[in-house]
GROMACS .gro file of C-alpha atoms in nm:
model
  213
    1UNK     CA    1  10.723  11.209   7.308
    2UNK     CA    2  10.540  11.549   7.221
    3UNK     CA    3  10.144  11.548   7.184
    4UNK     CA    4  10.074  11.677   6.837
    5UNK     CA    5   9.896  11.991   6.943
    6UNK     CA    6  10.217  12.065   7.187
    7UNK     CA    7  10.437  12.048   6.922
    8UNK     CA    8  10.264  12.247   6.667
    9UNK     CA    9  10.204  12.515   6.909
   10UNK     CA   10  10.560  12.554   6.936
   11UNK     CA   11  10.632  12.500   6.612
   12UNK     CA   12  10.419  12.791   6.491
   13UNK     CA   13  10.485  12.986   6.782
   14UNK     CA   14  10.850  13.039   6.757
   15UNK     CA   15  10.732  13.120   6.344
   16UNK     CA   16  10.514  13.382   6.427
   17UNK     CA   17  10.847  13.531   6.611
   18UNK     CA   18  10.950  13.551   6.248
   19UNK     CA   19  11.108  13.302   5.975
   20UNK     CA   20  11.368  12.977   6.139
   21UNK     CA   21  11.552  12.736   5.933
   22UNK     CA   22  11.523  12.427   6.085
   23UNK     CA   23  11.801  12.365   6.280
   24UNK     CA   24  11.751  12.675   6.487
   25UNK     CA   25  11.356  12.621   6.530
   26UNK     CA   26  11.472  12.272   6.680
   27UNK     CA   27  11.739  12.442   6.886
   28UNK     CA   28  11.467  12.708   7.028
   29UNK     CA   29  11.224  12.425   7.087
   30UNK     CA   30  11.502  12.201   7.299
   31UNK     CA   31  11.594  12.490   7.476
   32UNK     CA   32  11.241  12.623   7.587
   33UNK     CA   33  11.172  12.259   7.704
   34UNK     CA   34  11.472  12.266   7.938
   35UNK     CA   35  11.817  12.123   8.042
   36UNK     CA   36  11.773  11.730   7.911
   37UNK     CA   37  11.497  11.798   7.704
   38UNK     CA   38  11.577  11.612   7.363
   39UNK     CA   39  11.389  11.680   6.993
   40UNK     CA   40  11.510  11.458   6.716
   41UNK     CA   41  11.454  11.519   6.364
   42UNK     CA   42  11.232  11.236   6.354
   43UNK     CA   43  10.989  11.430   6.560
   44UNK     CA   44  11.058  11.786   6.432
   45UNK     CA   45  11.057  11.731   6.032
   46UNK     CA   46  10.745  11.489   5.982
   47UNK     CA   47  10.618  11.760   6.186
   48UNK     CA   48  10.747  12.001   5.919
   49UNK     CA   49  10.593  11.836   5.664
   50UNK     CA   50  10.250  11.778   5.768
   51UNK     CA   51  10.204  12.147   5.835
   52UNK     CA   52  10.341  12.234   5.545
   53UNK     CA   53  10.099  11.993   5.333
   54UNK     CA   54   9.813  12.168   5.576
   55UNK     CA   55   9.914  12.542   5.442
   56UNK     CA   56  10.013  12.632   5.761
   57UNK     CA   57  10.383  12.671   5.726
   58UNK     CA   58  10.616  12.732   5.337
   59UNK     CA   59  10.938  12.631   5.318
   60UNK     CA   60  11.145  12.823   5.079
   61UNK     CA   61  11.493  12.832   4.973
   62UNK     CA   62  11.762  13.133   5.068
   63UNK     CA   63  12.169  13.198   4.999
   64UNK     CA   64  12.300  13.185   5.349
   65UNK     CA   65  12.642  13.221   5.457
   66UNK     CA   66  12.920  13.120   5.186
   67UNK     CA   67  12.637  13.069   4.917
   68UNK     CA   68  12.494  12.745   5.103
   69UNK     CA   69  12.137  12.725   5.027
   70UNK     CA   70  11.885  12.693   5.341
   71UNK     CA   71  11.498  12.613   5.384
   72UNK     CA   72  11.344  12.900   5.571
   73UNK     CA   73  11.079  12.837   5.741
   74UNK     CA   74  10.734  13.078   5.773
   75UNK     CA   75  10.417  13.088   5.923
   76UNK     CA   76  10.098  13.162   5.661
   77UNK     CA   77   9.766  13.319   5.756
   78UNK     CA   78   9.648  12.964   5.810
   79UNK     CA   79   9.903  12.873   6.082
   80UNK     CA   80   9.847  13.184   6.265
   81UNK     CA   81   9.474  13.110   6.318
   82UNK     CA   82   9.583  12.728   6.389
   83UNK     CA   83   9.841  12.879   6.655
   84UNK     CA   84   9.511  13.090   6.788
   85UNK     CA   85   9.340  12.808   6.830
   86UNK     CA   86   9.587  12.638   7.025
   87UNK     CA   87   9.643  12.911   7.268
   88UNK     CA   88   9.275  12.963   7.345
   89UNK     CA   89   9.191  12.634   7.379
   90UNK     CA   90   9.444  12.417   7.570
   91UNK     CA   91   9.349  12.071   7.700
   92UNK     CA   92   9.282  12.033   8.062
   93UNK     CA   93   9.631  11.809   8.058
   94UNK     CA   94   9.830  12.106   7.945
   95UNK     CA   95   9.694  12.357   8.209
   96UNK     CA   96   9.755  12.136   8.487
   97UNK     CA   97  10.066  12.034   8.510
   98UNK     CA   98  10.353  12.331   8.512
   99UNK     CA   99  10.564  12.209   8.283
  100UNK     CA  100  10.294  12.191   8.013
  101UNK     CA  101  10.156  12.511   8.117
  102UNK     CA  102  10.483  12.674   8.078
  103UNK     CA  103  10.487  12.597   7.721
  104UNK     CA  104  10.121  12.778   7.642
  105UNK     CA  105  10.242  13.083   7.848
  106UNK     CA  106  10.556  13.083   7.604
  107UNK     CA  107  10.377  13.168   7.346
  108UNK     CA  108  10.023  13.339   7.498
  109UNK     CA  109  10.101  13.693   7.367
  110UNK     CA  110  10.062  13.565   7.069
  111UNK     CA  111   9.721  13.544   7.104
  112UNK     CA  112   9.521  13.896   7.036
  113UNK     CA  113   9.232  13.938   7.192
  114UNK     CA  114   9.340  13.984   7.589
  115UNK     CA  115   8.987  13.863   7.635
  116UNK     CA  116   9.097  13.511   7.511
  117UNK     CA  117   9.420  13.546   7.714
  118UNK     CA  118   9.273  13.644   8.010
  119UNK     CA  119   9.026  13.332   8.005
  120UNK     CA  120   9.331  13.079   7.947
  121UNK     CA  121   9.517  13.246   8.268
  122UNK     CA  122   9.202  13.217   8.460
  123UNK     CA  123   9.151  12.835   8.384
  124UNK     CA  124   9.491  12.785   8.544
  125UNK     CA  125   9.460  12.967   8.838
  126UNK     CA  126   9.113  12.794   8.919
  127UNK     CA  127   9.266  12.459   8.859
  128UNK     CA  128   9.580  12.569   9.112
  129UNK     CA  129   9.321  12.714   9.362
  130UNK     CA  130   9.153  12.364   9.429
  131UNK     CA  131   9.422  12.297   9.665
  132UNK     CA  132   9.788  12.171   9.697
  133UNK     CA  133   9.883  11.844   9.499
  134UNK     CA  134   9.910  11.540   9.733
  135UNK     CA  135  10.192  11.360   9.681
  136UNK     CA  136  10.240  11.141   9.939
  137UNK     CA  137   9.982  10.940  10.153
  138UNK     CA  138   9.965  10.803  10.548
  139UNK     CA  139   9.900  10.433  10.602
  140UNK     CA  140   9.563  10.527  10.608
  141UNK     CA  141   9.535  10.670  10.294
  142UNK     CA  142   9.536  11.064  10.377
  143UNK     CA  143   9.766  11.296  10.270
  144UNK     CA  144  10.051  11.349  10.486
  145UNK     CA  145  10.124  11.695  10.603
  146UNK     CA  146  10.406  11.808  10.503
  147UNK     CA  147  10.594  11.851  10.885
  148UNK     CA  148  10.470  11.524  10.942
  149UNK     CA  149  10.715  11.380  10.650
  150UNK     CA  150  11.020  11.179  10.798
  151UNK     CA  151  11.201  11.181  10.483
  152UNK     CA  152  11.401  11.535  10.434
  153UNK     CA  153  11.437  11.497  10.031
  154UNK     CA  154  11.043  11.413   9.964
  155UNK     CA  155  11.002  11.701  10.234
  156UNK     CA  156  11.203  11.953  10.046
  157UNK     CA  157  11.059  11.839   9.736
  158UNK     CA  158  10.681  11.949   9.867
  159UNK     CA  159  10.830  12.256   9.976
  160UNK     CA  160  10.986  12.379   9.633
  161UNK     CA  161  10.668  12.302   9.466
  162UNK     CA  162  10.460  12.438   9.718
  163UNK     CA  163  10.690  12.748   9.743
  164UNK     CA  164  10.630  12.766   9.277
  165UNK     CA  165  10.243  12.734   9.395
  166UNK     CA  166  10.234  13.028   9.606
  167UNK     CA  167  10.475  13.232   9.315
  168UNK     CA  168  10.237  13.109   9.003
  169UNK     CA  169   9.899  13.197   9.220
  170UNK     CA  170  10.019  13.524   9.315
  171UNK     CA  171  10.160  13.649   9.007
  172UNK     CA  172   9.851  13.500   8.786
  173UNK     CA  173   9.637  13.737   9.066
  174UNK     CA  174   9.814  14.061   8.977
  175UNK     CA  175   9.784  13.980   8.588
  176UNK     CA  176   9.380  13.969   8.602
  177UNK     CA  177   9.334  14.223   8.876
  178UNK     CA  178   9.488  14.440   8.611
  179UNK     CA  179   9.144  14.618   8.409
  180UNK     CA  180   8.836  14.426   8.438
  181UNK     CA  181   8.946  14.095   8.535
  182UNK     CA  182   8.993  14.221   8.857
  183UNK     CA  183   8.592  14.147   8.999
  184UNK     CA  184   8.630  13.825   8.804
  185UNK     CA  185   8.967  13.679   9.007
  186UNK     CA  186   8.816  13.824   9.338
  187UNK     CA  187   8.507  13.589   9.260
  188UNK     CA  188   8.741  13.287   9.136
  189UNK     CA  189   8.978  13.351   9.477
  190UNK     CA  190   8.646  13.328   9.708
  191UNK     CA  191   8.487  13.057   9.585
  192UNK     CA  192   8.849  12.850   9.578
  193UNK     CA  193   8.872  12.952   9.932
  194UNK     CA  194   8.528  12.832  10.013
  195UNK     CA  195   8.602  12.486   9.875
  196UNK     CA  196   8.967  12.477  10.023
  197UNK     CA  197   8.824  12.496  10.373
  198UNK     CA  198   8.527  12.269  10.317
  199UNK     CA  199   8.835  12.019  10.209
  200UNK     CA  200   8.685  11.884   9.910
  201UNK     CA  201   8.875  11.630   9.668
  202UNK     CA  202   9.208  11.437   9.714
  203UNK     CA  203   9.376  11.686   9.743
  204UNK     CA  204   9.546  11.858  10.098
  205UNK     CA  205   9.440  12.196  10.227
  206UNK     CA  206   9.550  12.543  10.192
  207UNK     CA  207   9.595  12.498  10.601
  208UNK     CA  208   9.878  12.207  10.471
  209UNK     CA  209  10.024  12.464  10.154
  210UNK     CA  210  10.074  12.717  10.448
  211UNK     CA  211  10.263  12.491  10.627
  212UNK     CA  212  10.533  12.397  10.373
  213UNK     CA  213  10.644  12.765  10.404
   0.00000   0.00000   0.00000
């Protein structure tokens, strides 16, 4: 089930592209989601409607293909602030997990001011600079290290998304060391580093991320 705001964003998103009937804005939508990723029209067109009602989106009618009338759909003024708004302000739930992430980064151009953008890629790669996700625990209750995991599928699972870590942090490094952001993810790095080795939170150390390599 999509969060409102998730929706919407892509919603408008894929509009500010340029004008979708409705079939192919739910086709983009399923598709940027993934393989199994389902929207049904019970999600997408209530969806329509309320942003319609809210003056964010018109509907109007065109001649397509052998005279069969379609809705078109376009973004106003209105949405395109909404969509701003969306993209600069993500909640906390969106920028952690990758999945969710992906879906702001989809549509983060859209955003103008690099300022803004810059900020939004900066919250993520503080939040992936804390330290590795734990996902499994000792008898004890601490993490277990990753060469210390008997079982080869939840091994090579910590691997692949340890491996995605290391991709994500590096590429989100070379994006703000671009310009002036460069002092400013320096800073962020440092101080992640400082709080990686003094092993603070639930979370496994950048000693364990190494190791998965």
């Amino acid at each position: 089930m999509y969060a409102v705001s998730v929706l919407d964003r892509k919603i408008l998103g894929f509009l500010d592209d340029g004008p979708l009937h409705g079939y192919e804005l739910r086709r983009r939508i399923t598709e940027l989601d993934g393989p199994g990723a389902r929207l049904s029209e019970g999600a997408l067109y209530p969806a329509l409607a309320r942003l319609e009602r809210a003056g964010l989106i018109t509907r109007t009618a065109r001649t397509g293909a052998g005279g069969r009338a379609r809705r078109i759909l376009t973004i106003t003024d209105a949405g395109r602030e909404r969509l701003h708004e969306l993209l600069r302000s993500p909640a906390r739930e969106e920028m952690e997990a990758m999945p969710a992430f992906l879906g702001v980064l989809a549509f983060l151009s859209h955003l103008p001011d690099a300022a803004e953008r810059r900020a939004v890629l900066r919250r993520r790669l503080k939040i992936l600079q804390d330290g590795p996700p734990s996902f499994f625990y000792d008898g004890d209750g601490r993490p277990r290290r990753t060469a210390a995991e008997p079982d080869p599928y939840r091994r090579g699972m910590t691997l692949i998304a340890a491996a995605a870590r290391r991709e994500e942090i590096a590429w989100l490094r070379r994006i703000l060391s671009d310009g002036a952001d460069a002092a400013e993810a320096n800073a962020d790095t440092a101080v992640s580093a400082g709080a990686a080795e003094a092993g603070a939170g639930p979370r496994s150390t950048d000693t364990d991320d190494q190791e998965r390599t």
